[in-house]
PDB file of C-alpha atoms and ligand atoms in Angstrom:
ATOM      1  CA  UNK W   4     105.884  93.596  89.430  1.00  0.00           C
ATOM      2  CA  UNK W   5     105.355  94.906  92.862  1.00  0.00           C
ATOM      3  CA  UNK W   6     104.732  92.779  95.612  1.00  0.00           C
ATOM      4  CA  UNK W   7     102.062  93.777  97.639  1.00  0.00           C
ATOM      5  CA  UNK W   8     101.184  91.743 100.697  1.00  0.00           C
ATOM      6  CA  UNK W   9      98.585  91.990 103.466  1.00  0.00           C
ATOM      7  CA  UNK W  10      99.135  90.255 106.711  1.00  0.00           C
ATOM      8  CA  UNK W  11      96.134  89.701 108.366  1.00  0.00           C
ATOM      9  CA  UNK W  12      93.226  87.936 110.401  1.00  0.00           C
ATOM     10  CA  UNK W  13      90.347  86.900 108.239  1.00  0.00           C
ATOM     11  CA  UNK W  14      88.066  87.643 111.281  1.00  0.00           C
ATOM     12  CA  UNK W  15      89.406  90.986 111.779  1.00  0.00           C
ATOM     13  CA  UNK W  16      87.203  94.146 111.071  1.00  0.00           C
ATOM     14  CA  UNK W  17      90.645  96.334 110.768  1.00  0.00           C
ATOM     15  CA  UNK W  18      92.108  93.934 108.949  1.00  0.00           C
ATOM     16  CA  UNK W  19      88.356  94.241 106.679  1.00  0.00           C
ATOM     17  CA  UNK W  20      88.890  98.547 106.477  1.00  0.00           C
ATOM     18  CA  UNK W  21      92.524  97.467 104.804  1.00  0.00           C
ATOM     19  CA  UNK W  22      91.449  95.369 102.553  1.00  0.00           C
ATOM     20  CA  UNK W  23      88.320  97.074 101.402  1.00  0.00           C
ATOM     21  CA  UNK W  24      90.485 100.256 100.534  1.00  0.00           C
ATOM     22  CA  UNK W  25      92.562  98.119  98.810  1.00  0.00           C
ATOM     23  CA  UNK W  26      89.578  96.845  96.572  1.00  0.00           C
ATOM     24  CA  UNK W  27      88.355 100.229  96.312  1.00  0.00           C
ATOM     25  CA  UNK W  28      91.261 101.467  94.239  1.00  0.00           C
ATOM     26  CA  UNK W  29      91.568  97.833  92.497  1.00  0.00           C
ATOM     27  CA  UNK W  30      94.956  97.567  93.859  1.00  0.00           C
ATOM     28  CA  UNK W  31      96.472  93.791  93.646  1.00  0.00           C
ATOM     29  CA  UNK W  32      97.379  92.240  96.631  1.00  0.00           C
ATOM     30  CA  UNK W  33      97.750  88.642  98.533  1.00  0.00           C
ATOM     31  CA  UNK W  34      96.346  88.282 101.913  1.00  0.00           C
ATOM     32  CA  UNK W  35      98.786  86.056 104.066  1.00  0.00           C
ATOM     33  CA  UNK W  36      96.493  84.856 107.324  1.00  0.00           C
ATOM     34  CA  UNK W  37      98.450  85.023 110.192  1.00  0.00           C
ATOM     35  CA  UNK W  38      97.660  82.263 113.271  1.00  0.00           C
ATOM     36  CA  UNK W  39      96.654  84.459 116.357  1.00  0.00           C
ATOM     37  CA  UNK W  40      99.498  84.281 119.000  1.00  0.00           C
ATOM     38  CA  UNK W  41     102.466  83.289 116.645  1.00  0.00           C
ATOM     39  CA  UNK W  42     101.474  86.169 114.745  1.00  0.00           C
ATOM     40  CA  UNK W  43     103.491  88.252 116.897  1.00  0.00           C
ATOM     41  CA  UNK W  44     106.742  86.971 115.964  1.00  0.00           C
ATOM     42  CA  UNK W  45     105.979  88.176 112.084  1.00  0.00           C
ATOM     43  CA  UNK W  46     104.327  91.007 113.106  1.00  0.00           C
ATOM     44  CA  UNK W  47     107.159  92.278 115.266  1.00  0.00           C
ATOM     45  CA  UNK W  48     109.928  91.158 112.692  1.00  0.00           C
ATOM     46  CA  UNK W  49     108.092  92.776 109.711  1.00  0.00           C
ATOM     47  CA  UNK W  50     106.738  96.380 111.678  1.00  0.00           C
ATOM     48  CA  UNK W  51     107.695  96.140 115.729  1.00  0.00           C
ATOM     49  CA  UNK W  52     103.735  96.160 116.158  1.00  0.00           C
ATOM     50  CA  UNK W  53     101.564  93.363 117.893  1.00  0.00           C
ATOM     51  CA  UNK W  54      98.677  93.644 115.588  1.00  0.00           C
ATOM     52  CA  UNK W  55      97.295  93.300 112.141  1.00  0.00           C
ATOM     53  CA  UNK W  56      96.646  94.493 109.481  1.00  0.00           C
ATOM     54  CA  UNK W  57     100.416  94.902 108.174  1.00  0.00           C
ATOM     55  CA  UNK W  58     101.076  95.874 104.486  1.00  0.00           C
ATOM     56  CA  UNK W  59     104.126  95.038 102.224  1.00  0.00           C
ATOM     57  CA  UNK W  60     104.168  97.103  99.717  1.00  0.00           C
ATOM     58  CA  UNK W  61     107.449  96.067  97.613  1.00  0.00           C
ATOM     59  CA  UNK W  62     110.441  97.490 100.043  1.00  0.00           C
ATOM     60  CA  UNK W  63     107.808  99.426 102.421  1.00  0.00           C
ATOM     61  CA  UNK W  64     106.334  98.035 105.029  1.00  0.00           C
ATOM     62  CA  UNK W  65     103.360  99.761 106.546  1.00  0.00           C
ATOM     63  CA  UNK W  66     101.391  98.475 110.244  1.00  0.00           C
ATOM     64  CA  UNK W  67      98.327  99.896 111.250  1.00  0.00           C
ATOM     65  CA  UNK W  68      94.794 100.219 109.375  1.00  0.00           C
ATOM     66  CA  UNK W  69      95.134 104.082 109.618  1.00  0.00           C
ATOM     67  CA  UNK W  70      98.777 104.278 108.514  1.00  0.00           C
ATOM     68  CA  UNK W  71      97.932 102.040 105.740  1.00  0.00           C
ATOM     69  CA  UNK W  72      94.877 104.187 104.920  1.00  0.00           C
ATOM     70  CA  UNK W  73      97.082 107.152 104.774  1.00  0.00           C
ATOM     71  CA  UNK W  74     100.260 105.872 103.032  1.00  0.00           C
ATOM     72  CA  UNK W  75      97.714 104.358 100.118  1.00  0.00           C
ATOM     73  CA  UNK W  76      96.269 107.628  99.796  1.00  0.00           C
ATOM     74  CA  UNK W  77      99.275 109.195  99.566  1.00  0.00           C
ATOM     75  CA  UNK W  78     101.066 106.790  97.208  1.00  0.00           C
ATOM     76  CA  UNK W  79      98.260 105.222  95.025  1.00  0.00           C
ATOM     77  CA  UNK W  80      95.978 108.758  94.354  1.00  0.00           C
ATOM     78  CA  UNK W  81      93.550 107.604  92.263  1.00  0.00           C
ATOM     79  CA  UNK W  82      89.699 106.718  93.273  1.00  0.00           C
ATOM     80  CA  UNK W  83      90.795 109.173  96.562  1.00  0.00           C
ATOM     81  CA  UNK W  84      88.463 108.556  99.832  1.00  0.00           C
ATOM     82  CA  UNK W  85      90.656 112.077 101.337  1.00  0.00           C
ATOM     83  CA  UNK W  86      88.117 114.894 100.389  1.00  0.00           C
ATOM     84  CA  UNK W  87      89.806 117.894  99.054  1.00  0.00           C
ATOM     85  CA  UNK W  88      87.518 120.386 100.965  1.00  0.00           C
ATOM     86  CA  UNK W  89      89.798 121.581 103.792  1.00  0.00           C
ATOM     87  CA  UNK W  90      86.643 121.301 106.487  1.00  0.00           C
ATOM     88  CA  UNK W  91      85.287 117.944 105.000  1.00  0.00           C
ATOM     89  CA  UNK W  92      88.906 116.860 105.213  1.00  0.00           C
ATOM     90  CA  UNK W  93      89.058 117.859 109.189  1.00  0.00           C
ATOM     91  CA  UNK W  94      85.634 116.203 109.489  1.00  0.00           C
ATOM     92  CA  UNK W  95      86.324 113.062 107.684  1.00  0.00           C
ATOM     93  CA  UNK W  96      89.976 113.036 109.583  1.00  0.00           C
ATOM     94  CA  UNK W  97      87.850 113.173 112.888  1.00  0.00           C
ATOM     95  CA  UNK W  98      85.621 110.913 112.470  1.00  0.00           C
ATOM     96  CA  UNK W  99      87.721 108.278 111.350  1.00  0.00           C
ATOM     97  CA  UNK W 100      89.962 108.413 114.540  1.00  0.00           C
ATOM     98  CA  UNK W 101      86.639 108.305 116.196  1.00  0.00           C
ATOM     99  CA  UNK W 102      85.258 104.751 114.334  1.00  0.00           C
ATOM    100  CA  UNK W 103      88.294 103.659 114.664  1.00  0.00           C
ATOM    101  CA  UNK W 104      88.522 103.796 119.020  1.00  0.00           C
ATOM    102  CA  UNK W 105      84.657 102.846 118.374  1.00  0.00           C
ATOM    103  CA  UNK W 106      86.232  99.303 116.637  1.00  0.00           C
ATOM    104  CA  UNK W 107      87.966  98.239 120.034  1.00  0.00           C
ATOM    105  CA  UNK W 108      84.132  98.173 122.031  1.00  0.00           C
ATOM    106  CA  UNK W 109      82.663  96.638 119.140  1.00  0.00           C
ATOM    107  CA  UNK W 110      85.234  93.961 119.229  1.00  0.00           C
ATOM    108  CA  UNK W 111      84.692  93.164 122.964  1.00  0.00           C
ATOM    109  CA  UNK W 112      81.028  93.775 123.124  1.00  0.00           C
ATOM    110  CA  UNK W 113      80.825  91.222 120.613  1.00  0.00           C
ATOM    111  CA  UNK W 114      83.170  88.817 121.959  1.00  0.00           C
ATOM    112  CA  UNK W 115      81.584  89.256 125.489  1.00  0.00           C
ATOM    113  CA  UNK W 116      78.486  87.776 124.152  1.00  0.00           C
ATOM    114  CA  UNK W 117      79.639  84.847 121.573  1.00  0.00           C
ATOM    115  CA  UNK W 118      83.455  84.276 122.827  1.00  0.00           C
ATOM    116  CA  UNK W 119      82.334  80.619 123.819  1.00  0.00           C
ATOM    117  CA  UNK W 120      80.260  79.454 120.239  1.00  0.00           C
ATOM    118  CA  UNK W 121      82.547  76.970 118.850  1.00  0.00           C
ATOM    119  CA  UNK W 122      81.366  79.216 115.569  1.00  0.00           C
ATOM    120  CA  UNK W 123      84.156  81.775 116.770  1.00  0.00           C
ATOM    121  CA  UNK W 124      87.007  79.663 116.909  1.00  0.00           C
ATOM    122  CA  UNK W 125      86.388  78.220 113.994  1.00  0.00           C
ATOM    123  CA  UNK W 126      86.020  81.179 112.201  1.00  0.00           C
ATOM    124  CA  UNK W 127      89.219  81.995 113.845  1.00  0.00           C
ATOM    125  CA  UNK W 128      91.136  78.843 112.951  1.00  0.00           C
ATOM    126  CA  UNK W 129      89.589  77.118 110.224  1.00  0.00           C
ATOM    127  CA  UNK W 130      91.610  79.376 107.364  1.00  0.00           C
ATOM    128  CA  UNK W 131      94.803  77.536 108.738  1.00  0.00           C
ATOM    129  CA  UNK W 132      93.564  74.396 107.703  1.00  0.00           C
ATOM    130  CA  UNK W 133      95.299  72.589 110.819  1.00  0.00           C
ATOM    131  CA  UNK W 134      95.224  69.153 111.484  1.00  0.00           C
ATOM    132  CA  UNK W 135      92.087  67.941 113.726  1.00  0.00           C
ATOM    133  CA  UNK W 136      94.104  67.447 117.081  1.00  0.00           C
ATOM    134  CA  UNK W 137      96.193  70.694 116.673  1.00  0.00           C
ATOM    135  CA  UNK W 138      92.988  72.699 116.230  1.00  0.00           C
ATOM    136  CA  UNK W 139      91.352  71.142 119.091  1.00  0.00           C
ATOM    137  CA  UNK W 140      94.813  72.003 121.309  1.00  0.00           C
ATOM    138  CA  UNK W 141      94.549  75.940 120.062  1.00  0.00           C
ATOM    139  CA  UNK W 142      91.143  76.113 120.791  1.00  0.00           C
ATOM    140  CA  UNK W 143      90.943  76.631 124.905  1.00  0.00           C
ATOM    141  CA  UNK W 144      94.577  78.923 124.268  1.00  0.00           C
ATOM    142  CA  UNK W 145      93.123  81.177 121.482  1.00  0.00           C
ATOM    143  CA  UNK W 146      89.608  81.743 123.204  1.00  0.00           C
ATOM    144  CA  UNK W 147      91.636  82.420 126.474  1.00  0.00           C
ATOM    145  CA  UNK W 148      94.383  84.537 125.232  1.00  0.00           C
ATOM    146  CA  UNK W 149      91.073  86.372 123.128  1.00  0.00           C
ATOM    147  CA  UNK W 150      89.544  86.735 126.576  1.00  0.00           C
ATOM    148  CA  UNK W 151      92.513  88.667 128.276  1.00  0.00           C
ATOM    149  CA  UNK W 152      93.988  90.267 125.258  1.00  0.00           C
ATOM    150  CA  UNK W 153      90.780  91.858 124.840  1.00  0.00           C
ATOM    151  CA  UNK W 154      89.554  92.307 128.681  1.00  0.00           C
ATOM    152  CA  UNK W 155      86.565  90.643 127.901  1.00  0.00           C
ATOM    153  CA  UNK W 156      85.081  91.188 131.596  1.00  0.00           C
ATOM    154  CA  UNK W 157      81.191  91.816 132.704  1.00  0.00           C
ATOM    155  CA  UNK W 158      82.266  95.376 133.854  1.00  0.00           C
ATOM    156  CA  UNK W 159      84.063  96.132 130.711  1.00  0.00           C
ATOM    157  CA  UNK W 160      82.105  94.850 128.341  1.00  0.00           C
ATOM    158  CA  UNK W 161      78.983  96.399 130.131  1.00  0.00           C
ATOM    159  CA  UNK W 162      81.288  99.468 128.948  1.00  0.00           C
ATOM    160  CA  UNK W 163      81.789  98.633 125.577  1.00  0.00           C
ATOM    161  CA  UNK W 164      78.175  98.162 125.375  1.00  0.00           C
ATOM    162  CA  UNK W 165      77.566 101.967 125.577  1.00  0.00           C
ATOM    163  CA  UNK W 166      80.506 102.915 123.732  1.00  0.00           C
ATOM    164  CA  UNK W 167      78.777 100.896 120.645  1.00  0.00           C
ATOM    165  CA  UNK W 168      75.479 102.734 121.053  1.00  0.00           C
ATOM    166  CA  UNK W 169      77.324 106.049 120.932  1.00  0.00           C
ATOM    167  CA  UNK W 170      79.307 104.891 117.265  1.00  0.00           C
ATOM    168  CA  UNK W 171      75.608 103.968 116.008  1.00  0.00           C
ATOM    169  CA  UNK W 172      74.372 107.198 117.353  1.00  0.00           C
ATOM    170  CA  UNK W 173      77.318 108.925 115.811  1.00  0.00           C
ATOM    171  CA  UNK W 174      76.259 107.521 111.822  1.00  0.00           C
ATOM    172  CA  UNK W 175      73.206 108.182 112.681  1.00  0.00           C
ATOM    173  CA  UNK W 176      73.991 112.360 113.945  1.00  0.00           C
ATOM    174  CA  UNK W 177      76.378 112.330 110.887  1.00  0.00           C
ATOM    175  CA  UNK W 178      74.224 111.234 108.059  1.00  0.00           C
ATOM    176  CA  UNK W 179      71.371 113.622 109.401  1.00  0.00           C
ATOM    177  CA  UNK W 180      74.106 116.835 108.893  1.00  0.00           C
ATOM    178  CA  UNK W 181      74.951 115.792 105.285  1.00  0.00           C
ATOM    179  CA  UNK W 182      71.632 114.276 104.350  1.00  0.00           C
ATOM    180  CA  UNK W 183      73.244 111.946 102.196  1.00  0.00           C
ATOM    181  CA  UNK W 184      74.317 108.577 101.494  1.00  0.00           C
ATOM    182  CA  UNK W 185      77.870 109.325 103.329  1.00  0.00           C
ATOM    183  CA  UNK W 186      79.098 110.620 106.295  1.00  0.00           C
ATOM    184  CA  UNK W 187      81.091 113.500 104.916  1.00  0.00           C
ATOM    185  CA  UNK W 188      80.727 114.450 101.539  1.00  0.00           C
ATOM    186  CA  UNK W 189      78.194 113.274  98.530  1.00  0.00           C
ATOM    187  CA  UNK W 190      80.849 110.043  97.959  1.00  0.00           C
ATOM    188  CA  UNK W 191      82.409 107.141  99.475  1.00  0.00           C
ATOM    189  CA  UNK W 192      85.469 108.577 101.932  1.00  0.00           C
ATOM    190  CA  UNK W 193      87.957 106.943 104.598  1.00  0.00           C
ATOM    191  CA  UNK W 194      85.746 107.736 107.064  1.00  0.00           C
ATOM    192  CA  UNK W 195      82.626 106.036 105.503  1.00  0.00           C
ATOM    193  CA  UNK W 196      85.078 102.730 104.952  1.00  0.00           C
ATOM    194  CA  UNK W 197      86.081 102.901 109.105  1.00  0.00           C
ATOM    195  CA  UNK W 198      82.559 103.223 110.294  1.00  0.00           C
ATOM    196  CA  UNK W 199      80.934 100.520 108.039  1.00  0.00           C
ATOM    197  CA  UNK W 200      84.154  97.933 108.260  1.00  0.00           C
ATOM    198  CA  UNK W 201      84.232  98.369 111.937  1.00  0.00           C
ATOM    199  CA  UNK W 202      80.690  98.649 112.490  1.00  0.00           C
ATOM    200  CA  UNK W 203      79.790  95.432 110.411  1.00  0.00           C
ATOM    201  CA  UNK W 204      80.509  92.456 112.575  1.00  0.00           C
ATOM    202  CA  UNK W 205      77.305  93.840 114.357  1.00  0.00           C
ATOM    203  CA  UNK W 206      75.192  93.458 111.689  1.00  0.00           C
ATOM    204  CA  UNK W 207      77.076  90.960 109.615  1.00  0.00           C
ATOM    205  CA  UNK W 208      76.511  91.799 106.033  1.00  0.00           C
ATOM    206  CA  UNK W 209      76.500  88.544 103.753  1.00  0.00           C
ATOM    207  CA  UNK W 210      79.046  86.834 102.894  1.00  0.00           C
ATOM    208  CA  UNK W 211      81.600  88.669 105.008  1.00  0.00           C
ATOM    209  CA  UNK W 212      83.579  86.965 107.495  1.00  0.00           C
ATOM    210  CA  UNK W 213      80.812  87.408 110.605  1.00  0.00           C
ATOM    211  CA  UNK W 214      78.053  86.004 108.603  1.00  0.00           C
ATOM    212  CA  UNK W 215      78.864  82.752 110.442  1.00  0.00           C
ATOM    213  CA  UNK W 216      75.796  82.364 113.011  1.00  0.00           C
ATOM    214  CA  UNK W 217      72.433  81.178 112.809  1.00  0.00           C
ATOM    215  CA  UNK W 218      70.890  83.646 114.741  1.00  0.00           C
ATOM    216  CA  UNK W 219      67.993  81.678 115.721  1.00  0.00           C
ATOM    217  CA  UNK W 220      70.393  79.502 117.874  1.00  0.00           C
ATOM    218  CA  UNK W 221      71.593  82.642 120.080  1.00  0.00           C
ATOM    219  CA  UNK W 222      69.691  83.916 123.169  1.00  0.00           C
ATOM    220  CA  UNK W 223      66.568  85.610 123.068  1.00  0.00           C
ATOM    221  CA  UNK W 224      67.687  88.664 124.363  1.00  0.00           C
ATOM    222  CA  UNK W 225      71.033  88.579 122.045  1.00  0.00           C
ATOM    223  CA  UNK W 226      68.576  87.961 118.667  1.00  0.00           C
ATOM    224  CA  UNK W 227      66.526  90.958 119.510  1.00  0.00           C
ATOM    225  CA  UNK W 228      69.716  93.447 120.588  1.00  0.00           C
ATOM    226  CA  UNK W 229      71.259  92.620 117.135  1.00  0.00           C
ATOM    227  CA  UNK W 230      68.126  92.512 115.237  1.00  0.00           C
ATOM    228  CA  UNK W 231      67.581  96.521 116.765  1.00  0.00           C
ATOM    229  CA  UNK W 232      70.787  97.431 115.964  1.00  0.00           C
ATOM    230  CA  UNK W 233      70.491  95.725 112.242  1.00  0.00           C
ATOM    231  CA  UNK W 234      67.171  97.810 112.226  1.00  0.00           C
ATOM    232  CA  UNK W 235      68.322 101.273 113.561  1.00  0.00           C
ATOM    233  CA  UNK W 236      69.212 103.938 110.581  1.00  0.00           C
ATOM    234  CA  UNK W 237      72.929 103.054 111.495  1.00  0.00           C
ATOM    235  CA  UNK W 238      72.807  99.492 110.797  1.00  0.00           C
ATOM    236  CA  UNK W 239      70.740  99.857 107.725  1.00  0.00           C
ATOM    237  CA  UNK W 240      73.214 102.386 106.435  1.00  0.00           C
ATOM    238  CA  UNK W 241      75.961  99.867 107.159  1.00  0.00           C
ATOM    239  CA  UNK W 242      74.471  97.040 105.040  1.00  0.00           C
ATOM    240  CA  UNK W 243      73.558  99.563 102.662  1.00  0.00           C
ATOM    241  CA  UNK W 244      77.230 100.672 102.407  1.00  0.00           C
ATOM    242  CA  UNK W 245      78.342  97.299 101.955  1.00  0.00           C
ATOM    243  CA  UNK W 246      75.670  96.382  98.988  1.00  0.00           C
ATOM    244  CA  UNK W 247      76.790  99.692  96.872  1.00  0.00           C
ATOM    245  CA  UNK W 248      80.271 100.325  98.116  1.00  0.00           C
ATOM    246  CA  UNK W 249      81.822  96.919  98.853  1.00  0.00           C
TER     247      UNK W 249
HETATM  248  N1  LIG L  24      94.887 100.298 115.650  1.00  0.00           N
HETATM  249  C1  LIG L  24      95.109  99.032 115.006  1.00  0.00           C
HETATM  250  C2  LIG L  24      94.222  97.986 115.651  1.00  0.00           C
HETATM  251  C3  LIG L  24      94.352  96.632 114.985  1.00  0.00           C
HETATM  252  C4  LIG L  24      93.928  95.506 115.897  1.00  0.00           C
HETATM  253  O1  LIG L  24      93.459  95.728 117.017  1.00  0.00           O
HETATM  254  N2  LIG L  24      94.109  94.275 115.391  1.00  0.00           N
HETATM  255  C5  LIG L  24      93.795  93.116 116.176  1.00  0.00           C
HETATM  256  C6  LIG L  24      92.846  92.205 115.423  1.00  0.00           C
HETATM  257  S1  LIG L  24      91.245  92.960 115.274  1.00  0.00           S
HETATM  258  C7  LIG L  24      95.072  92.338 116.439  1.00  0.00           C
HETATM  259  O2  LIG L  24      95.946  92.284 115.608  1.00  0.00           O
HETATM  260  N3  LIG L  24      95.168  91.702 117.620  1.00  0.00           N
HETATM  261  C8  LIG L  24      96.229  90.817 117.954  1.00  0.00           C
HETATM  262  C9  LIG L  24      97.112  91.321 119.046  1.00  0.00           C
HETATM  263  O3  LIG L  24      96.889  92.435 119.563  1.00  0.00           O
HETATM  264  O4  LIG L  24      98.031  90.584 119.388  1.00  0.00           O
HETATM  265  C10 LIG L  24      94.789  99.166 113.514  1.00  0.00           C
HETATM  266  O5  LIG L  24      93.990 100.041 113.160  1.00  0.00           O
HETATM  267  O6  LIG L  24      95.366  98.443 112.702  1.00  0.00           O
END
């Protein structure tokens, strides 16, 4: 039987495109959650990378979403998100590097704006199940080591902020080419799985790992930024995705 393991973050929106490929071609797996920090150790040891997703795949070993999202496609075939079209290939290649740089601002825009809700770091450390004065030690190091790992800064994230409008504006230019339901072709494809996983945490569909706020409790001004983006064609097309596709 093959062993096929995913190292991950729960919280993780890469870590989410994996895993929902994964689903989609109803490949088994195990996730093993990695703690943030010590992760690197494993991470290193099993694919000289920093970051997660990593998959085991029997004897291969595979870091990166995109890698992974490539070497399934190439070695599990069936229920393909790679059109065969040569110029919906290119387009569906190009956006997906595109959702995929989009990921990193979505990441810090959102951090920049909820890194200190205890909601985070529990969402963060509550899959390790660590004793109560252990978790409360981590706490201050993970949201700090978040903090400069990420570069959540004003200027930055003030930054990120635009570079998040232009990925929403980007679903939105792309579904108004095809006219569809996807970005590329009249089905589901790679780059339709990196926009909506990556886009989500901004819209939190339910029952996925941001769906961990009441919103009511956030800032004015916060509630009505994520309610517009929820509301824009972009966001509904991201829930949408994740009630058919998902
Ligand atoms: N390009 C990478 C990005 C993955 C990534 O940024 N993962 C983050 C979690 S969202 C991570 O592992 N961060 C921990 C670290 O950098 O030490 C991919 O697509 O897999």
């Amino acid at each position: 039987m093959t062993v096929r393991i995913l190292y991950q973050f729960p919280i993780s929106h890469y870590c989410e495109k994996s895993r929902w490929q994964l689903d989609h071609k109803g490949l088994d797996y195990r996730v093993r959650n990695l703690l943030p920090g010590p992760h690197r150790l494993r991470s290193h040891w099993l694919a000289r990378i920093s970051t997660l997703p990593i998959l085991r795949d029997d004897k291969r070993t595979v870091g990166d979403s995109t890698k992974i999202a490539y070497y399934l496609e190439k070695y599990y075939p069936e229920r393909p998100l790679v059109p065969e079209d040569a110029d919906q290939r290119a387009r569906m290649i190009e956006l997906e590097q595109q959702f995929d740089r989009i990921g990193v601002h979505v990441r810090r825009w959102l951090y920049g704006q909820v890194l200190n809700r205890p909601e985070i770091m529990d969402a963060m450390l509550d899959p390790y199940h660590l004793p109560g004065p252990v978790k409360r030690a981590l706490v201050p190091l993970t949201r700090e080591g978040v903090r400069r790992l990420y570069a959540i800064k004003p200027k930055a994230v003030v930054y990120s902020e635009q570079r998040v409008e232009e990925g929403l504006a980007l679903v939105e230019e792309a579904l108004a080419q095809g006219g569809g339901d996807y970005l590329v072709a009249d089905r589901l494809t790679l780059a339709d799985i990196t926009a909506a996983s990556l886009l989500a945490p901004l819209v939190t569909p339910p029952g996925t790992p941001w769906d961990v706020f009441d919103e009511s409790t956030l800032s004015p001004a916060l509630q009505k930024k994520l309610n517009d983006m929820r509301e824009r064609p972009a966001g509904q097309w991201v829930l949408a995705r994740y009630r058919s596709d998902r």
